[in-house]
Short mmCIF file of C-alpha atoms and ligand atoms in Angstrom, two decimals:
data_model
loop_
_atom_site.label_atom_id
_atom_site.label_comp_id
_atom_site.label_asym_id
_atom_site.label_seq_id
_atom_site.Cartn_x
_atom_site.Cartn_y
_atom_site.Cartn_z
CA UNK A 15 0.04 0.05 0.05
CA UNK A 16 1.20 3.44 -0.93
CA UNK A 17 2.11 5.82 2.09
CA UNK A 18 1.14 9.47 1.36
CA UNK A 19 3.09 12.46 2.94
CA UNK A 20 3.41 16.07 2.05
CA UNK A 21 7.22 16.32 2.00
CA UNK A 22 10.25 13.91 1.65
CA UNK A 23 13.29 15.10 3.15
CA UNK A 24 16.57 13.68 1.98
CA UNK A 25 19.34 13.67 4.55
CA UNK A 26 19.39 14.19 8.37
CA UNK A 27 22.37 16.06 8.91
CA UNK A 28 21.91 19.69 10.28
CA UNK A 29 19.94 20.93 7.54
CA UNK A 30 17.41 17.93 7.33
CA UNK A 31 17.10 17.92 11.03
CA UNK A 32 16.11 21.79 11.02
CA UNK A 33 13.92 21.26 7.97
CA UNK A 34 11.92 18.40 9.80
CA UNK A 35 11.49 20.59 12.95
CA UNK A 36 9.90 23.29 11.04
CA UNK A 37 7.57 20.79 9.44
CA UNK A 38 6.89 19.02 12.47
CA UNK A 39 6.09 22.38 14.51
CA UNK A 40 3.68 23.24 11.62
CA UNK A 41 2.06 19.68 11.91
CA UNK A 42 2.66 18.63 8.26
CA UNK A 43 3.42 15.06 7.14
CA UNK A 44 6.80 14.23 6.10
CA UNK A 45 9.19 11.42 5.75
CA UNK A 46 13.11 11.91 6.29
CA UNK A 47 15.13 9.48 4.19
CA UNK A 48 18.79 9.32 5.62
CA UNK A 49 21.64 6.80 4.79
CA UNK A 50 23.47 6.32 7.80
CA UNK A 51 26.30 4.95 5.98
CA UNK A 52 27.07 8.29 4.44
CA UNK A 53 29.28 10.24 6.87
CA UNK A 54 27.87 13.70 7.26
CA UNK A 55 29.75 16.98 7.56
CA UNK A 56 27.49 17.63 10.60
CA UNK A 57 29.08 14.63 12.52
CA UNK A 58 32.55 15.95 12.44
CA UNK A 59 31.66 19.66 12.82
CA UNK A 60 32.98 21.53 15.79
CA UNK A 61 29.51 23.30 16.32
CA UNK A 62 30.93 26.81 16.76
CA UNK A 63 28.92 29.92 16.06
CA UNK A 64 31.22 32.89 15.86
CA UNK A 65 29.78 36.17 14.76
CA UNK A 66 33.28 37.50 13.28
CA UNK A 67 35.36 36.00 10.89
CA UNK A 68 38.84 36.05 8.90
CA UNK A 69 42.12 37.66 9.78
CA UNK A 70 40.38 41.13 9.65
CA UNK A 71 37.71 39.81 12.32
CA UNK A 72 34.89 41.29 10.46
CA UNK A 73 31.10 40.50 11.19
CA UNK A 74 29.98 37.45 9.15
CA UNK A 75 26.95 37.84 6.56
CA UNK A 76 23.67 38.67 8.01
CA UNK A 77 24.79 37.95 11.38
CA UNK A 78 22.46 40.58 13.24
CA UNK A 79 19.41 38.62 11.69
CA UNK A 80 20.75 35.32 11.87
CA UNK A 81 22.39 34.86 15.20
CA UNK A 82 19.26 35.92 17.43
CA UNK A 83 16.96 33.69 15.35
CA UNK A 84 19.56 30.62 15.74
CA UNK A 85 20.01 31.19 19.60
CA UNK A 86 16.11 31.15 19.94
CA UNK A 87 15.74 28.24 17.69
CA UNK A 88 18.39 26.04 19.41
CA UNK A 89 16.96 26.76 22.82
CA UNK A 90 13.66 25.77 21.62
CA UNK A 91 14.74 22.42 20.22
CA UNK A 92 16.72 21.84 23.28
CA UNK A 93 13.60 22.43 25.42
CA UNK A 94 11.55 20.12 23.29
CA UNK A 95 14.24 17.51 23.55
CA UNK A 96 14.77 18.11 27.20
CA UNK A 97 18.63 18.33 26.61
CA UNK A 98 21.26 21.01 26.74
CA UNK A 99 22.36 21.78 23.19
CA UNK A 100 23.52 25.41 22.99
CA UNK A 101 25.99 26.98 25.36
CA UNK A 102 27.43 30.54 25.16
CA UNK A 103 31.24 29.89 24.92
CA UNK A 104 33.46 33.08 24.40
CA UNK A 105 36.37 32.52 22.08
CA UNK A 106 39.71 33.16 23.94
CA UNK A 107 41.91 34.48 21.20
CA UNK A 108 45.70 33.57 22.17
CA UNK A 109 47.19 35.83 19.34
CA UNK A 110 49.69 33.53 17.59
CA UNK A 111 51.72 36.49 16.24
CA UNK A 112 52.33 40.22 16.54
CA UNK A 113 50.43 40.75 13.39
CA UNK A 114 47.28 38.90 14.64
CA UNK A 115 47.66 40.79 17.93
CA UNK A 116 47.63 44.06 15.98
CA UNK A 117 44.71 43.05 13.77
CA UNK A 118 42.67 42.31 16.95
CA UNK A 119 43.71 45.73 18.47
CA UNK A 120 42.70 47.67 15.36
CA UNK A 121 39.20 45.94 15.30
CA UNK A 122 38.77 46.64 19.06
CA UNK A 123 38.98 50.33 18.33
CA UNK A 124 37.19 50.30 14.77
CA UNK A 125 33.43 49.09 14.50
CA UNK A 126 33.77 46.82 17.34
CA UNK A 127 30.74 44.91 18.74
CA UNK A 128 32.13 41.73 19.90
CA UNK A 129 35.67 41.86 20.90
CA UNK A 130 37.12 42.58 24.56
CA UNK A 131 40.58 42.49 26.07
CA UNK A 132 41.62 39.51 28.60
CA UNK A 133 44.34 39.75 31.13
CA UNK A 134 46.80 37.13 30.15
CA UNK A 135 47.85 36.33 33.61
CA UNK A 136 44.52 34.58 34.08
CA UNK A 137 45.38 32.11 31.51
CA UNK A 138 49.19 31.62 32.65
CA UNK A 139 48.62 28.16 33.90
CA UNK A 140 47.25 26.90 30.49
CA UNK A 141 48.72 28.86 27.62
CA UNK A 142 51.88 30.43 26.42
CA UNK A 143 50.77 33.99 25.28
CA UNK A 144 53.71 36.16 24.25
CA UNK A 145 51.52 38.24 21.89
CA UNK A 146 48.58 38.87 24.29
CA UNK A 147 45.16 37.60 24.59
CA UNK A 148 41.62 38.77 23.40
CA UNK A 149 38.22 37.50 23.62
CA UNK A 150 35.12 37.41 21.36
CA UNK A 151 31.60 37.50 22.93
CA UNK A 152 28.43 36.23 21.47
CA UNK A 153 29.87 33.07 20.46
CA UNK A 154 28.08 29.70 21.08
CA UNK A 155 28.86 26.02 21.03
CA UNK A 156 26.21 23.72 19.58
CA UNK A 157 26.24 19.90 20.70
CA UNK A 158 25.41 18.75 17.16
CA UNK A 159 25.92 15.08 17.60
CA UNK A 160 23.55 15.09 20.71
CA UNK A 161 21.08 17.16 18.87
CA UNK A 162 21.14 15.10 15.79
CA UNK A 163 20.70 11.68 17.53
CA UNK A 164 17.97 12.96 19.88
CA UNK A 165 15.96 14.58 17.00
CA UNK A 166 16.45 11.18 15.16
CA UNK A 167 14.77 9.24 18.01
CA UNK A 168 11.78 11.53 17.74
CA UNK A 169 11.56 11.00 14.12
CA UNK A 170 11.69 7.20 14.76
CA UNK A 171 9.05 7.40 17.46
CA UNK A 172 6.85 9.43 15.16
CA UNK A 173 7.51 6.87 12.14
CA UNK A 174 8.81 9.87 10.19
CA UNK A 175 12.40 8.23 9.69
CA UNK A 176 13.56 5.85 7.29
CA UNK A 177 17.21 4.74 7.15
CA UNK A 178 17.71 4.19 3.24
CA UNK A 179 19.66 5.39 0.48
CA UNK A 180 17.67 7.69 -1.84
CA UNK A 181 18.40 7.74 -5.61
CA UNK A 182 16.87 10.07 -8.00
CA UNK A 183 16.64 7.42 -10.61
CA UNK A 184 14.09 5.58 -8.40
CA UNK A 185 11.77 8.57 -8.63
CA UNK A 186 8.62 8.54 -10.74
CA UNK A 187 7.21 12.01 -11.62
CA UNK A 188 3.55 12.57 -11.27
CA UNK A 189 0.94 15.12 -11.95
CA UNK A 190 0.52 15.92 -8.29
CA UNK A 191 4.00 15.07 -6.90
CA UNK A 192 6.45 12.17 -6.94
CA UNK A 193 6.42 8.45 -6.13
CA UNK A 194 9.60 7.13 -4.49
CA UNK A 195 9.64 3.54 -2.90
CA UNK A 196 5.83 3.41 -2.50
CA UNK A 197 5.83 6.75 -0.90
CA UNK A 198 3.68 9.48 -2.46
CA UNK A 199 4.81 13.02 -1.81
CA UNK A 200 3.95 16.50 -3.19
CA UNK A 201 7.62 17.47 -2.95
CA UNK A 202 10.99 16.28 -2.14
CA UNK A 203 13.45 18.58 -0.11
CA UNK A 204 17.11 17.76 -0.72
CA UNK A 205 19.02 18.39 2.48
CA UNK A 206 21.77 15.80 1.57
CA UNK A 207 24.90 17.90 1.80
CA UNK A 208 27.56 17.20 -0.79
CA UNK A 209 25.44 14.35 -2.32
CA UNK A 210 23.24 17.04 -4.10
CA UNK A 211 26.29 17.56 -6.48
CA UNK A 212 25.37 14.16 -7.99
CA UNK A 213 21.64 15.01 -8.37
CA UNK A 214 20.90 15.44 -12.25
CA UNK A 215 18.53 18.12 -11.32
CA UNK A 216 20.85 20.40 -9.22
CA UNK A 217 24.42 19.34 -10.17
CA UNK A 218 24.63 22.58 -12.24
CA UNK A 219 24.85 24.61 -8.87
CA UNK A 220 28.28 26.06 -8.27
CA UNK A 221 29.09 23.51 -5.65
CA UNK A 222 32.61 23.59 -4.26
CA UNK A 223 33.11 20.88 -1.61
CA UNK A 224 35.65 21.67 1.01
CA UNK A 225 37.50 18.94 3.04
CA UNK A 226 38.17 19.40 6.75
CA UNK A 227 40.03 17.36 9.20
CA UNK A 228 40.13 17.47 12.95
CA UNK A 229 41.68 15.80 16.00
CA UNK A 230 39.84 14.91 18.97
CA UNK A 231 42.20 15.13 22.02
CA UNK A 232 41.92 14.61 25.81
CA UNK A 233 43.14 17.48 27.78
CA UNK A 234 42.43 16.99 31.66
CA UNK A 235 42.14 20.23 33.43
CA UNK A 236 41.03 22.56 30.42
CA UNK A 237 38.28 24.60 31.26
CA UNK A 238 35.49 23.48 28.86
CA UNK A 239 33.32 26.50 29.04
CA UNK A 240 35.38 28.38 26.34
CA UNK A 241 36.67 27.95 22.65
CA UNK A 242 40.34 28.69 22.34
CA UNK A 243 41.96 30.02 19.31
CA UNK A 244 45.69 30.24 18.33
CA UNK A 245 46.98 28.94 14.98
CA UNK A 246 44.62 26.08 15.67
CA UNK A 247 41.20 26.15 17.38
CA UNK A 248 40.34 24.00 20.35
CA UNK A 249 36.72 23.48 21.00
CA UNK A 250 34.99 21.50 23.83
CA UNK A 251 33.66 18.29 22.41
CA UNK A 252 32.35 16.21 25.29
CA UNK A 253 33.65 15.48 29.05
CA UNK A 254 37.45 16.22 28.90
CA UNK A 255 37.63 15.62 25.10
CA UNK A 256 38.47 18.84 22.89
CA UNK A 257 38.17 19.02 18.90
CA UNK A 258 41.21 20.51 17.44
CA UNK A 259 41.02 21.87 13.82
CA UNK A 260 40.89 22.43 11.19
CA UNK A 261 42.02 22.23 7.57
CA UNK A 262 40.05 24.04 4.59
CA UNK A 263 41.01 22.18 1.43
CA UNK A 264 39.30 23.05 -1.92
CA UNK A 265 41.45 20.57 -3.98
CA UNK A 266 41.52 17.05 -2.50
CA UNK A 267 41.92 13.60 -4.21
CA UNK A 268 40.88 11.47 -1.26
CA UNK A 269 38.83 11.96 1.79
CA UNK A 270 40.97 10.06 4.29
CA UNK A 271 42.85 11.72 7.30
CA UNK A 272 46.36 12.87 6.53
CA UNK A 273 49.48 12.38 8.60
CA UNK A 274 50.49 15.99 7.46
CA UNK A 275 47.43 17.29 9.20
CA UNK A 276 48.05 15.60 12.24
CA UNK A 277 51.58 16.84 12.46
CA UNK A 278 50.56 20.45 11.82
CA UNK A 279 48.16 20.38 14.71
CA UNK A 280 50.54 18.73 17.12
CA UNK A 281 52.96 21.57 16.26
CA UNK A 282 50.15 24.18 16.74
CA UNK A 283 49.10 22.85 20.09
CA UNK A 284 52.66 22.62 21.31
CA UNK A 285 53.15 26.13 20.45
CA UNK A 286 50.75 27.47 23.01
CA UNK A 287 49.07 24.79 25.10
CA UNK A 288 51.04 24.01 28.45
CA UNK A 289 48.85 21.25 29.65
CA UNK A 290 49.55 17.55 28.68
CA UNK A 291 47.19 15.98 26.14
CA UNK A 292 46.24 12.95 24.40
CA UNK A 293 45.21 12.27 20.78
CA UNK A 294 42.16 9.84 20.85
CA UNK A 295 40.66 10.26 17.40
CA UNK A 296 41.35 11.94 13.76
CA UNK A 297 38.24 12.79 11.98
CA UNK A 298 37.36 14.18 8.42
CA UNK A 299 34.29 15.73 6.78
CA UNK A 300 33.46 17.35 3.60
CA UNK A 301 31.63 20.74 3.97
CA UNK A 302 29.00 21.59 1.49
CA UNK A 303 30.44 24.72 0.36
CA UNK A 304 30.12 26.76 -2.97
CA UNK A 305 32.08 29.24 -5.16
CA UNK A 306 29.58 32.16 -4.04
CA UNK A 307 29.59 31.43 -0.23
CA UNK A 308 25.87 31.76 -0.01
CA UNK A 309 23.34 29.02 0.39
CA UNK A 310 21.01 27.49 -2.24
CA UNK A 311 17.39 27.71 -0.89
CA UNK A 312 14.27 27.15 -3.12
CA UNK A 313 12.49 25.20 -5.66
CA UNK A 314 13.78 23.97 -9.03
CA UNK A 315 12.56 26.29 -11.80
CA UNK A 316 11.03 23.58 -13.98
CA UNK A 317 10.41 20.67 -11.70
CA UNK A 318 8.37 22.22 -8.87
CA UNK A 319 8.36 18.85 -7.18
CA UNK A 320 11.94 19.27 -6.14
CA UNK A 321 13.16 21.86 -3.57
CA UNK A 322 16.75 22.19 -2.22
CA UNK A 323 18.28 23.68 0.89
CA UNK A 324 22.01 23.45 0.88
CA UNK A 325 25.32 25.22 0.43
CA UNK A 326 25.76 26.04 4.25
CA UNK A 327 29.61 25.68 3.75
CA UNK A 328 31.50 26.51 6.91
CA UNK A 329 28.60 28.31 8.73
CA UNK A 330 25.84 25.48 8.96
CA UNK A 331 25.23 26.06 12.54
CA UNK A 332 24.18 29.70 12.27
CA UNK A 333 22.62 29.41 8.92
CA UNK A 334 20.54 26.40 8.89
CA UNK A 335 17.85 27.14 11.50
CA UNK A 336 17.16 30.45 9.67
CA UNK A 337 17.47 29.22 5.94
CA UNK A 338 15.37 26.02 6.55
CA UNK A 339 12.61 28.36 8.08
CA UNK A 340 12.78 30.51 4.88
CA UNK A 341 12.37 27.38 2.73
CA UNK A 342 9.43 26.33 4.80
CA UNK A 343 7.76 29.71 4.35
CA UNK A 344 8.50 29.64 0.71
CA UNK A 345 7.00 26.27 0.36
CA UNK A 346 4.07 26.63 2.58
CA UNK A 347 3.13 30.59 2.19
CA UNK A 348 4.94 31.50 -1.06
CA UNK A 349 7.09 33.97 0.90
CA UNK A 350 10.09 34.96 -1.03
CA UNK A 351 13.64 33.95 0.12
CA UNK A 352 16.33 36.37 0.86
CA UNK A 353 17.56 37.20 -2.65
CA UNK A 354 21.31 36.52 -1.84
CA UNK A 355 20.49 32.90 -0.86
CA UNK A 356 17.39 32.30 -3.35
CA UNK A 357 17.76 29.46 -5.75
CA UNK A 358 16.18 32.11 -8.17
CA UNK A 359 19.67 33.38 -8.88
CA UNK A 360 20.31 29.98 -10.86
CA UNK A 361 16.88 29.59 -12.69
CA UNK A 362 18.66 30.05 -16.02
CA UNK A 363 21.33 27.58 -15.47
CA UNK A 364 18.78 25.11 -14.05
CA UNK A 365 16.38 25.57 -16.74
CA UNK A 366 18.89 24.28 -19.49
C1 FAD B 890 35.88 19.63 10.12
C2 FAD B 890 34.55 20.52 10.02
C3 FAD B 890 34.32 21.47 10.90
C4 FAD B 890 33.18 22.25 10.87
N1 FAD B 890 32.94 23.09 11.92
C5 FAD B 890 31.80 23.88 11.85
C6 FAD B 890 31.48 24.85 12.82
O1 FAD B 890 32.35 24.77 13.87
N2 FAD B 890 30.32 25.64 12.63
C7 FAD B 890 29.58 25.68 11.63
O2 FAD B 890 28.68 26.37 11.53
N3 FAD B 890 29.80 24.79 10.50
C8 FAD B 890 30.97 23.90 10.58
N4 FAD B 890 31.33 22.92 9.55
C9 FAD B 890 30.16 22.93 8.58
C10 FAD B 890 29.03 22.25 8.71
O3 FAD B 890 29.44 20.77 9.16
C11 FAD B 890 28.19 22.27 7.58
O4 FAD B 890 27.85 23.45 7.26
C12 FAD B 890 26.68 21.47 7.86
O5 FAD B 890 26.83 20.41 8.78
C13 FAD B 890 26.18 21.05 6.72
O6 FAD B 890 25.06 20.34 7.06
P1 FAD B 890 24.04 19.47 5.96
O7 FAD B 890 23.02 19.15 6.66
O8 FAD B 890 23.79 20.30 4.72
O9 FAD B 890 25.06 18.32 5.33
P2 FAD B 890 25.45 16.92 6.11
O10 FAD B 890 25.71 17.34 7.51
O11 FAD B 890 26.69 16.43 5.14
O12 FAD B 890 24.20 16.04 6.01
C14 FAD B 890 23.79 15.57 4.91
C15 FAD B 890 23.01 14.26 5.19
O13 FAD B 890 22.31 13.66 4.03
C16 FAD B 890 22.50 12.10 4.11
N5 FAD B 890 22.61 11.73 2.73
C17 FAD B 890 23.43 12.24 1.67
N6 FAD B 890 23.13 11.43 0.43
C18 FAD B 890 22.03 10.62 0.70
C19 FAD B 890 21.29 9.74 -0.01
N7 FAD B 890 21.67 9.56 -1.45
N8 FAD B 890 20.34 8.98 0.78
C20 FAD B 890 20.04 9.26 1.89
N9 FAD B 890 20.58 10.31 2.60
C21 FAD B 890 21.87 10.86 2.30
C22 FAD B 890 23.88 12.01 4.78
O14 FAD B 890 23.71 10.84 5.26
C23 FAD B 890 23.82 13.00 5.95
O15 FAD B 890 23.24 12.70 7.14
C24 FAD B 890 32.24 22.14 9.86
C25 FAD B 890 32.52 21.07 8.74
C26 FAD B 890 33.53 20.37 8.93
C27 FAD B 890 33.75 19.35 7.78
#
């Protein structure tokens, strides 16, 4: 017998989780199809939201709108799941060079919203800090793996989750939607990360996958209320484990961990961390990035049964709650998506 739902969501990484959350809140019917054998970017991400970026420490795109939305959204889902997901975690910036220290000081006195100074003596036991220490406020840490696994349990309880591999070639297009594996849906929403690059209907989008590696280390005695940044970033993971990363590789010929990355992180850590540490894991993920550094949110210009929410790149934690909601409002209320993120900007290339 055929099952009928309004939406099929492909993927339950960060984006598929938020997409299904909005549909669930609205009481709509949906099924999430997720292949657990495909490693998601979300599962290796450090989960940091930082309102500033780059060597010049400038505010990130749309942060004044996106950050308050994201904070409330993570708090709401945490409340619903009855777990802690979001934690305010200032970034302690242990400047790795005189140049970085000067850059920080410059921003501190020009258009500064988030930066403040730290007394280095407070951190003497933990870090070498010959170039001084600054701090960044309004940064948050999201416990992504806890959130994804708890939300998956809700989806399973509600019979809205299917562990399966989705192939576009198994889809039959109908007048009023699509048919996949005996599931009839009005629309499919692709939240499948880098897999969308292989989708015949979306592969023309300017995807630019980006490989990122990280080490998981054990550092007994290091305070896990903060994120630490030197030439490497150290982020609380769980208990006395910390995530250390990362690399940003646009060109790569395999997706395995590399000894060169591990060596670079060890050198970086030894330069500033005074506490002993032990490496317990080395992980890798591929960020669904793109050449425009803006998300892809919308409906296919010809095949209206197909929608996509993708291209979160390095900033999924802050972008995903907001832009899945934008897609939800487009699909349900025909509300236009923020033009810089809208799929409409690719209408001509997707129509060929
Ligand atoms: C090392 C690293 C560190 C990062 N750190 C941060 C950070 O600190 N802050 C931040 O904001 N972002 C960070 N990111 C980026 C962040 O991980 C991504 O922006 C975000 O996770 C993308 O989520 P997604 O749901 O689009 O993709 P994914 O997390 O990759 O999820 C895609 C899902 O689709 C499923 N899927 C794929 N194909 C199929 C198929 N054919 N059938 C069924 N299911 C399928 C997969 O199983 C997966 O569950 C980091 C990324 C990496 C790699």
